[in-house]
């Protein structure tokens, strides 16, 4: 059946836009690099490479997904990037452009100059349908967009898709918040907070490219599996120069070979440790007991100890980093000598001061008072020597807390220390006290509720002169130090008073699933509002009880039923039985990846997911195995219930719970 004339015209416009994008890319690739020096040539080559990459067409998606007809003769097609014809006239307007705001926010109450908003139904990069809203026609009534619903629920296999075609008005306001604005998004499962954060990064790079392309944008996620899951979103929007990392990788200055007891890890993540570390660093500055004597020619110039002490105190009080002040000291001492020369009738200039500062006598004297420090040596001393820790923790940590911090069997040297993840964060803090950590232009921090105060400080250092987008859900906090207050987290991040935006309308998780998981909320996050699914499709929920010995076989049977339909399937299991479930799937001939081991092949329809890796991921259908074991694997019941809440809310369309042990009472009450 041939398309209608109107649909055919839209398909023709898409073909024209695709051809124009191909020409734009060809023109970029054909440009000759002309530069006066190799460094400039290399920078220009990199810029052209990134430009060409951003113009790469993805045949699985369309270049535009909407159209606006305004109350002027103008018409705009809204898409993932800007496309022009040979004359420079726009064929597609970038979704981030100011004009595109109306596509997301215009309403009958406030049409924003829009007469018609058209959404396109899409299938494998082709336009198959369209749906119109006449925003200034009083005879037409509001109705739910079927195309919008189908796009949200469309099955997929692979990484997270962008939501550029389905951004809601409240999400768009967050996306387009100013570059200097730090914003925190408290988002229930399925509200799209992660996608909102990524689209915000893309919008910032579009609106403030000159600034942010120099200072950089970084996305920090909870683990590598999560980063691979979201890794395709920004390239799909034309942004290929954004860094991705985990908090562990962010502070990875040493190999991680040690582990901490939970009690120790919690204490090492406490914000009070920052002051203990600061004291330890600045205690390296000595007190002069002898005058500085500088021979020069036939004379000797003497700076008394009390004057040197004043210089040291002034440098300490300046608020600069330890190393920066240490490097200033020889010049300050030389300046004191210079003043004595002037008082004696000489007329020394800056070259004389530099010569004195570089002299062996001054350098040796300065090094004796202000030695170079190594972060590992400082922390090794603190954790090895009770007297050193007691000196710097006095009035901050109790004696019991100090005993918790100290190593039971201290390593003989800093080089033999087996550093833990929490130690790496402390080393990062020490390194910043010694030498300032460079700041990026913007940081997107996801799953922020799970970060300790010291980890938040490490992130805050990376955006001390920029801003941040903080994403998370207090109900999904699954670490012993998980925050109970975004206000406290923002303070630790160095962004106190930042705006907290609440997203509670669930677009991704269906009502049957979210209502089932929400039974846990009163027991693990009392007072937190229950998210509301706004989907017409309620989704599917099945609970299957199996005999203990047949648990993995029952799980494999459930997966076998799910793979008959298109879309991704996540099999979320207690970490201890990942191999057993994988073997059961293999026995049924079901190909799959294992997240956290091989990070999962994003082309697999099925992934086995350890419960501790599930955070932030989404699958069309989810099979959860043995919820009670997922709860029991955590150090306390509250954390276990929060872990289970995360696991149960990963499904976009259907959830199957397979269990042999009794379900947690909180789910059945």
XYZ file of C-alpha atoms in Angstrom:
669
model
C 0.000 0.000 0.000
C 1.480 3.313 -1.071
C 1.750 6.114 1.528
C -0.579 9.079 1.526
C 0.614 12.150 -0.414
C 1.382 13.974 2.859
C 3.391 11.055 4.269
C 5.220 10.707 0.951
C 6.212 14.390 1.109
C 7.635 13.905 4.603
C 9.557 10.819 3.476
C 10.949 12.827 0.574
C 12.093 15.571 2.974
C 13.895 12.940 5.058
C 15.672 11.616 1.966
C 16.706 15.164 1.031
C 18.025 15.808 4.531
C 20.010 12.551 4.542
C 21.641 13.453 1.240
C 22.469 16.939 2.544
C 24.059 15.506 5.702
C 26.177 13.172 3.589
C 27.379 16.183 1.552
C 28.199 18.105 4.730
C 30.319 15.198 5.960
C 32.059 14.779 2.618
C 32.926 18.475 2.567
C 34.404 18.196 6.076
C 36.493 15.154 5.136
C 37.764 16.886 1.992
C 39.158 19.913 3.814
C 42.944 20.304 3.582
C 44.841 20.898 6.801
C 46.994 23.997 6.527
C 48.879 25.070 9.634
C 52.141 26.836 10.469
C 53.340 24.245 12.984
C 52.805 20.549 13.806
C 50.857 21.237 17.016
C 48.352 23.479 15.240
C 48.049 20.893 12.471
C 47.360 18.154 15.011
C 44.702 20.241 16.791
C 43.032 21.117 13.511
C 43.074 17.484 12.410
C 41.431 16.462 15.670
C 38.769 19.170 15.302
C 37.958 18.026 11.758
C 37.847 14.397 12.886
C 35.358 15.206 15.637
C 33.309 17.328 13.252
C 33.161 14.476 10.730
C 32.214 12.011 13.474
C 29.362 14.270 14.604
C 28.023 14.313 11.017
C 27.916 10.526 10.740
C 24.404 9.403 9.801
C 22.821 6.548 11.732
C 20.530 4.646 9.352
C 18.664 3.096 12.298
C 17.298 6.511 13.334
C 15.761 9.409 11.464
C 17.379 12.826 11.217
C 14.202 14.437 12.502
C 11.296 13.306 14.643
C 9.017 16.340 14.697
C 7.796 19.390 12.837
C 6.595 22.805 13.946
C 4.383 25.061 11.846
C 4.324 28.547 13.359
C 1.941 31.466 13.082
C 4.409 32.895 10.554
C 5.003 31.201 7.182
C 7.978 29.363 8.736
C 8.109 25.600 9.240
C 10.809 23.788 11.205
C 11.795 20.124 11.281
C 13.240 19.209 14.693
C 15.979 16.584 14.798
C 19.211 15.335 16.308
C 21.499 17.791 14.527
C 21.464 20.821 12.245
C 21.321 20.011 8.521
C 21.407 22.614 5.744
C 20.980 22.497 1.988
C 23.484 23.786 -0.570
C 22.309 27.356 0.000
C 22.700 27.175 3.773
C 18.980 27.050 4.441
C 18.002 24.692 7.293
C 16.447 21.363 6.425
C 16.591 20.184 10.053
C 16.875 22.300 13.213
C 18.981 20.901 16.048
C 16.758 19.913 19.003
C 19.001 22.062 21.196
C 18.354 25.284 19.269
C 16.217 27.952 20.939
C 13.468 27.496 18.340
C 13.166 23.804 19.257
C 12.123 24.607 22.830
C 8.553 25.063 21.649
C 8.447 21.469 20.371
C 8.799 20.240 23.957
C 6.988 22.935 25.936
C 4.218 24.385 23.755
C 0.694 23.635 24.941
C -2.851 24.752 24.233
C -2.648 27.047 27.242
C 0.661 28.487 25.985
C 1.176 27.633 22.299
C 4.416 29.688 22.020
C 3.516 30.695 18.464
C 3.019 27.103 17.305
C 0.025 26.384 15.092
C 0.786 22.720 14.428
C 3.077 20.229 16.172
C 3.672 17.036 14.227
C 5.276 13.900 15.656
C 6.553 11.200 13.338
C 6.153 7.472 13.782
C 9.482 5.832 13.027
C 10.679 2.334 12.201
C 14.334 1.468 11.507
C 15.147 4.961 10.320
C 12.061 5.370 8.148
C 8.982 7.550 8.658
C 5.890 5.352 8.825
C 3.234 7.656 10.272
C 2.583 11.093 11.680
C 0.367 12.616 14.350
C -0.726 16.271 14.488
C -1.714 18.629 17.291
C -3.330 21.943 16.323
C -2.447 23.953 19.396
C -4.477 27.021 18.481
C -7.609 25.125 17.412
C -10.088 25.418 20.290
C -12.267 22.680 18.796
C -9.492 20.114 19.199
C -9.036 18.531 22.629
C -5.920 17.211 24.371
C -5.253 13.511 23.962
C -2.353 11.211 24.769
C 0.084 10.855 21.896
C 0.064 7.284 20.652
C 3.315 7.856 18.768
C 4.948 9.155 21.946
C 3.777 6.088 23.887
C 4.994 3.705 21.184
C 8.405 5.375 21.083
C 8.803 5.051 24.872
C 7.752 1.387 24.831
C 9.506 0.384 21.595
C 11.542 -2.805 22.235
C 15.290 -2.539 21.871
C 18.465 -4.553 22.171
C 21.695 -2.775 22.965
C 22.669 0.375 24.818
C 20.362 3.086 26.121
C 18.621 5.128 23.432
C 18.382 8.871 23.503
C 15.009 10.325 24.514
C 15.314 13.368 22.293
C 11.968 12.634 20.618
C 10.107 12.097 23.891
C 11.478 14.743 26.283
C 8.695 16.014 28.541
C 8.267 19.698 29.540
C 9.564 19.186 33.109
C 12.558 17.285 31.738
C 13.269 19.975 29.147
C 13.462 22.647 31.838
C 16.247 20.669 33.518
C 18.034 19.997 30.233
C 18.170 23.713 29.379
C 19.185 25.062 32.792
C 22.061 27.563 32.530
C 25.714 26.554 32.261
C 26.580 28.084 35.637
C 23.694 26.322 37.367
C 24.270 23.209 39.443
C 21.061 21.223 39.548
C 20.210 18.069 41.487
C 17.557 15.707 40.132
C 15.800 13.405 42.583
C 14.256 10.954 40.165
C 12.218 7.848 40.889
C 12.780 4.774 38.686
C 11.670 5.265 35.111
C 11.516 9.062 35.254
C 14.366 9.381 32.774
C 16.797 11.177 35.081
C 19.889 9.568 33.514
C 18.761 10.426 30.002
C 17.909 13.961 31.146
C 21.449 14.361 32.519
C 23.023 13.147 29.268
C 20.813 15.387 27.143
C 21.739 18.275 29.433
C 25.409 17.603 28.673
C 24.632 17.628 24.949
C 22.643 20.866 25.242
C 25.400 22.590 27.246
C 27.987 21.650 24.629
C 25.738 23.101 21.956
C 24.852 26.319 23.770
C 28.293 26.964 25.358
C 30.620 25.088 23.022
C 33.516 27.546 23.088
C 33.701 27.452 26.862
C 33.014 23.778 27.497
C 35.036 22.360 24.609
C 38.090 23.892 26.295
C 37.272 23.071 29.909
C 35.675 19.672 29.253
C 32.558 17.732 30.210
C 32.696 14.473 32.182
C 30.039 11.845 32.936
C 30.594 9.811 36.124
C 28.625 6.587 36.533
C 28.482 3.761 39.093
C 30.304 1.100 37.047
C 31.632 0.229 33.594
C 28.557 -1.802 32.654
C 26.438 1.309 33.244
C 28.792 3.489 31.171
C 28.638 1.043 28.273
C 24.851 1.006 28.610
C 24.631 4.800 28.223
C 27.647 5.197 25.946
C 25.711 5.553 22.695
C 23.418 8.397 23.795
C 25.761 11.365 23.315
C 27.265 10.150 19.994
C 23.710 9.703 18.696
C 23.190 13.389 19.479
C 26.376 14.399 17.669
C 28.586 14.758 20.769
C 31.655 12.509 20.689
C 34.098 14.417 22.927
C 32.595 13.749 26.360
C 34.555 11.679 28.866
C 33.032 8.779 30.806
C 34.418 7.343 34.029
C 33.538 5.740 37.352
C 34.325 7.157 40.781
C 36.919 4.397 41.226
C 38.659 5.335 37.989
C 38.431 9.019 38.840
C 40.628 8.628 41.936
C 42.770 5.732 40.684
C 46.269 6.900 41.641
C 47.283 3.536 43.155
C 46.518 -0.140 42.458
C 43.639 -1.369 44.643
C 44.830 -4.482 46.465
C 43.195 -4.113 49.874
C 39.708 -4.167 51.325
C 38.165 -2.485 54.342
C 35.624 -3.717 56.843
C 32.324 -1.884 56.363
C 32.839 0.079 59.580
C 36.261 1.240 58.401
C 35.075 2.120 54.905
C 32.217 4.211 56.304
C 34.597 6.113 58.567
C 37.093 6.701 55.750
C 34.244 8.209 53.733
C 33.278 10.596 56.545
C 33.725 14.289 55.723
C 35.615 14.804 59.003
C 38.586 13.012 57.442
C 39.143 16.045 55.203
C 40.233 18.129 58.195
C 42.425 15.322 59.541
C 44.174 15.115 56.169
C 44.517 18.887 55.916
C 46.225 19.002 59.298
C 48.539 16.161 58.306
C 49.637 17.983 55.153
C 50.234 21.381 56.710
C 52.032 19.885 59.683
C 54.847 19.351 57.213
C 55.692 23.056 57.510
C 58.432 23.398 60.124
C 59.294 26.199 62.550
C 62.623 28.020 62.123
C 65.103 27.696 64.985
C 68.018 29.360 63.220
C 68.411 32.467 61.106
C 68.870 32.283 57.341
C 72.418 33.388 56.478
C 73.121 34.119 52.811
C 76.738 34.803 51.770
C 76.994 37.066 48.735
C 80.380 38.364 47.673
C 82.263 39.560 50.730
C 79.130 40.043 52.819
C 76.644 37.809 54.617
C 72.994 38.702 54.848
C 71.039 37.456 57.838
C 67.246 36.960 58.077
C 66.359 36.247 61.726
C 64.252 33.216 62.650
C 61.303 35.304 63.860
C 61.108 37.040 60.465
C 61.262 33.691 58.663
C 58.413 32.487 60.920
C 56.322 35.479 59.852
C 56.964 34.616 56.196
C 55.894 31.011 56.806
C 52.744 32.085 58.627
C 51.826 34.482 55.821
C 52.232 31.748 53.190
C 50.161 29.275 55.202
C 47.402 31.867 55.596
C 47.231 32.670 51.865
C 44.918 29.752 51.154
C 46.999 28.339 48.310
C 47.957 24.682 48.003
C 50.888 23.276 49.960
C 53.152 22.877 46.925
C 52.315 26.298 45.514
C 53.282 27.936 48.805
C 56.407 25.766 49.028
C 57.527 27.042 45.633
C 56.915 30.649 46.755
C 59.096 30.314 49.856
C 62.559 30.726 48.248
C 61.407 33.927 46.516
C 59.916 35.274 49.748
C 63.149 34.540 51.625
C 65.165 36.141 48.826
C 62.917 39.199 48.978
C 63.689 39.545 52.707
C 67.404 39.487 51.813
C 66.757 42.067 49.064
C 65.136 44.434 51.564
C 68.220 44.189 53.779
C 70.426 45.015 50.799
C 68.325 48.087 50.057
C 68.484 49.220 53.671
C 72.276 48.895 53.450
C 72.323 51.298 50.497
C 72.505 48.803 47.610
C 70.173 48.927 44.601
C 69.475 45.271 43.749
C 66.941 44.404 41.042
C 64.744 41.378 40.344
C 67.676 39.498 38.827
C 69.479 39.653 42.144
C 66.400 38.359 43.965
C 66.084 35.460 41.513
C 69.762 34.663 41.943
C 69.417 34.583 45.740
C 66.269 32.439 45.515
C 68.085 29.898 43.320
C 71.184 29.771 45.484
C 72.019 26.471 47.184
C 71.874 28.028 50.641
C 68.351 29.398 50.267
C 67.025 26.281 48.523
C 68.423 24.015 51.249
C 67.085 26.241 54.044
C 63.621 26.411 52.425
C 63.516 22.648 51.846
C 64.315 22.052 55.502
C 61.347 24.143 56.604
C 58.905 23.243 53.833
C 59.720 19.772 52.506
C 58.106 18.216 49.441
C 55.277 15.856 50.372
C 53.981 12.650 48.861
C 50.317 11.782 49.433
C 51.031 8.070 49.880
C 53.695 8.774 52.517
C 51.325 11.046 54.451
C 48.480 8.508 54.477
C 50.817 5.619 55.278
C 52.053 7.537 58.294
C 48.519 8.331 59.463
C 47.235 4.766 59.170
C 50.393 3.145 60.569
C 51.343 5.301 63.551
C 48.826 5.806 66.398
C 50.727 8.848 67.661
C 50.657 10.594 64.272
C 46.949 9.897 63.817
C 46.171 11.033 67.358
C 48.006 14.316 66.760
C 46.040 15.209 63.645
C 42.678 13.705 64.668
C 42.596 15.364 68.077
C 39.151 16.850 68.682
C 37.821 15.359 65.432
C 37.800 11.582 65.878
C 37.268 9.654 69.090
C 39.877 7.194 70.309
C 37.645 4.316 69.201
C 37.347 5.811 65.721
C 41.103 6.237 65.539
C 41.550 2.550 66.384
C 39.136 1.662 63.566
C 41.220 3.629 61.062
C 44.613 2.204 62.014
C 45.966 -0.799 60.118
C 46.036 -3.994 62.195
C 49.347 -5.013 60.631
C 50.945 -1.853 59.251
C 53.057 -2.304 56.097
C 56.724 -1.508 56.546
C 56.751 1.085 53.762
C 54.268 3.067 51.694
C 55.308 0.990 48.690
C 54.161 -2.249 50.311
C 50.784 -0.873 51.424
C 47.685 -2.612 50.084
C 45.473 0.382 49.413
C 41.687 0.046 49.447
C 39.094 1.948 47.371
C 38.418 4.204 50.359
C 42.169 4.835 50.700
C 42.313 5.933 47.054
C 39.710 8.612 47.808
C 41.762 9.801 50.798
C 44.884 9.912 48.613
C 42.959 12.038 46.118
C 42.017 14.445 48.903
C 45.642 14.617 50.069
C 46.854 15.204 46.523
C 44.488 18.169 46.254
C 45.771 19.657 49.505
C 49.276 19.371 48.068
C 48.534 20.511 44.493
C 45.239 21.826 43.108
C 43.116 19.395 41.086
C 42.220 20.863 37.641
C 38.552 21.745 37.249
C 36.310 20.782 34.336
C 33.552 22.913 32.875
C 30.740 20.520 33.786
C 30.317 17.164 35.501
C 27.284 14.887 35.188
C 27.198 12.654 38.279
C 24.769 9.746 38.151
C 23.674 7.504 41.034
C 25.024 10.208 43.340
C 23.062 8.924 46.341
C 25.605 6.114 46.726
C 28.679 8.328 47.124
C 30.285 8.987 50.490
C 31.008 12.568 51.569
C 34.694 12.097 50.693
C 33.807 10.716 47.261
C 31.528 13.705 46.686
C 34.417 15.996 47.603
C 36.550 14.220 44.981
C 33.881 14.901 42.343
C 33.423 18.481 43.536
C 37.117 19.177 42.981
C 36.626 18.286 39.306
C 33.973 21.006 38.905
C 35.154 23.577 41.446
C 35.074 26.351 38.827
C 32.262 24.801 36.786
C 28.845 23.354 37.518
C 27.356 19.914 37.962
C 24.254 17.925 37.155
C 23.634 15.557 40.060
C 21.313 12.621 39.410
C 19.986 10.013 41.796
C 17.244 8.556 43.929
C 17.564 8.415 47.709
C 15.384 5.291 47.710
C 17.978 3.522 45.563
C 20.895 4.142 47.918
C 22.659 0.793 48.363
C 25.931 1.668 50.084
C 26.390 1.843 53.864
C 27.151 5.560 53.472
C 24.254 6.332 51.100
C 22.923 9.836 51.633
C 19.621 10.640 53.286
C 19.644 14.274 52.182
C 20.476 15.929 48.875
C 21.196 19.166 50.727
C 24.022 17.421 52.608
C 25.337 15.807 49.429
C 25.419 19.138 47.611
C 27.301 20.690 50.510
C 29.955 17.955 50.355
C 30.117 18.472 46.590
C 30.953 22.117 47.175
C 27.649 23.330 45.677
C 25.516 24.233 48.727
C 22.146 25.784 48.071
C 21.809 24.307 44.575
C 18.300 23.641 43.295
C 16.813 20.165 43.801
C 14.292 19.133 41.146
C 11.963 16.179 41.781
C 10.901 13.916 38.904
C 8.178 11.502 39.993
C 6.312 10.765 36.754
C 7.471 7.376 35.494
C 7.634 7.080 31.718
C 9.771 3.941 31.500
C 8.519 1.669 34.293
C 4.921 0.433 33.899
C 2.361 0.751 36.696
C 2.215 -2.971 37.571
C 5.966 -3.036 38.156
C 6.345 0.262 39.993
C 3.408 -0.458 42.314
C 4.882 -3.855 43.201
C 8.335 -2.396 43.938
C 6.809 0.546 45.841
C 5.652 -1.862 48.559
C 9.245 -1.673 49.813
C 9.378 2.133 50.145
C 7.808 2.523 53.633
C 10.369 0.056 55.030
C 13.519 1.534 53.459
C 12.809 5.203 52.639
C 9.908 6.385 54.798
C 8.529 9.738 53.757
C 9.679 9.453 50.140
C 6.834 9.868 47.662
C 5.679 6.904 45.587
C 6.474 7.354 41.885
C 3.510 7.435 39.515
C 3.539 5.648 36.172
C 1.891 7.721 33.434
C 1.926 4.927 30.892
C -1.368 3.714 29.392
C 0.104 0.211 29.173
C 0.142 -1.171 32.743
C 2.827 -3.711 31.880
C 2.998 -7.311 33.023
C 3.973 -8.772 36.412
C 4.384 -12.512 37.022
C 5.545 -14.195 40.231
C 6.710 -17.807 39.813
C 7.503 -20.142 42.713
C 9.957 -22.973 42.055
C 11.351 -25.897 44.013
C 14.716 -25.099 45.561
C 16.723 -27.505 43.377
C 14.910 -26.366 40.242
C 15.370 -22.613 40.788
C 17.875 -21.998 38.003
C 15.932 -24.231 35.595
C 12.745 -22.297 36.374
C 14.616 -19.056 35.723
C 15.873 -20.402 32.383
C 12.316 -21.442 31.461
C 11.093 -17.908 32.207
C 13.854 -16.419 30.037
C 13.015 -18.854 27.206
C 9.487 -17.452 27.143
C 10.736 -13.860 27.084
C 13.179 -14.268 24.183
C 10.303 -15.247 21.909
C 9.365 -11.553 21.801
C 11.543 -8.741 20.416
C 13.505 -6.585 22.829
C 16.140 -6.916 25.521
C 15.922 -9.274 28.490
C 17.785 -8.713 31.758
C 18.173 -11.686 34.094
C 19.016 -10.116 37.465
C 20.298 -12.565 40.058
C 22.131 -12.684 43.396
C 25.842 -12.336 42.698
C 26.520 -15.774 44.181
C 24.490 -17.663 41.550
C 25.505 -15.811 38.385
C 27.457 -18.818 37.091
C 24.659 -21.281 37.931
C 22.043 -19.214 36.087
C 24.408 -18.736 33.153
C 24.910 -22.511 32.953
C 21.143 -23.085 33.018
C 20.651 -20.635 30.139
C 23.471 -22.267 28.223
C 21.797 -25.623 28.761
C 18.709 -24.316 26.995
C 20.758 -22.870 24.152
C 20.051 -19.248 25.116
C 22.980 -17.007 24.155
C 23.734 -14.248 26.643
C 26.287 -11.874 28.089
C 27.273 -11.494 31.732
C 27.479 -7.915 32.913
C 30.306 -7.175 35.289
C 32.403 -10.035 33.884
C 32.630 -9.195 30.192
C 30.474 -6.083 30.713
C 27.964 -7.810 28.479
C 27.863 -7.765 24.712
C 25.470 -4.962 23.870
C 24.291 -6.961 20.850
C 22.993 -9.803 23.040
C 19.273 -9.958 23.536
C 19.824 -11.512 26.976
C 22.195 -10.359 29.714
C 22.738 -12.001 33.099
C 23.140 -9.165 35.581
C 24.554 -9.522 39.105
C 22.244 -7.625 41.463
C 25.112 -5.330 42.485
C 25.580 -4.219 38.860
C 21.926 -3.577 37.967
C 21.745 0.057 39.016
C 21.013 2.463 36.149
C 20.308 -0.259 33.571
C 17.054 -0.814 31.682
C 15.673 -3.803 29.809
C 12.411 -4.323 27.964
C 11.679 -7.349 30.135
C 13.337 -8.440 33.365
C 13.527 -11.791 35.140
C 14.501 -11.390 38.821
C 15.727 -14.534 40.554
C 15.448 -15.146 44.333
C 14.675 -11.708 45.810
C 15.269 -12.853 49.407
C 18.866 -13.806 48.575
C 19.415 -10.382 47.005
C 18.274 -8.768 50.262
C 20.291 -11.137 52.464
C 23.536 -10.454 50.563
C 23.688 -6.880 51.855
C 25.125 -5.922 55.281
C 21.759 -4.782 56.676
C 18.073 -5.136 55.845
C 17.527 -1.528 54.766
C 20.362 -1.714 52.241
C 19.106 -5.104 51.078
C 15.588 -3.786 50.488
C 16.989 -0.815 48.604
C 19.032 -3.166 46.425
C 15.897 -5.164 45.696
C 13.978 -1.970 44.869
C 16.633 -1.139 42.289
C 16.482 -4.629 40.813
C 12.680 -4.712 40.553
C 12.499 -1.378 38.704
C 14.707 -2.176 35.700
C 11.840 -3.334 33.448
C 10.278 -1.198 30.722
C 7.457 -3.614 29.853
C 7.343 -6.767 31.974
C 8.738 -8.219 35.207
C 8.914 -11.903 36.155
C 9.969 -12.812 39.692
C 11.226 -16.401 40.147
C 11.792 -17.609 43.704
C 12.149 -20.752 45.801
C 12.712 -19.180 49.233
C 9.822 -17.130 50.669
C 9.635 -13.612 49.294
C 10.631 -10.778 51.657
C 7.696 -10.022 53.934
C 7.719 -6.377 52.793
C 6.734 -7.533 49.281
C 3.835 -9.670 50.426
C 2.345 -7.400 53.096
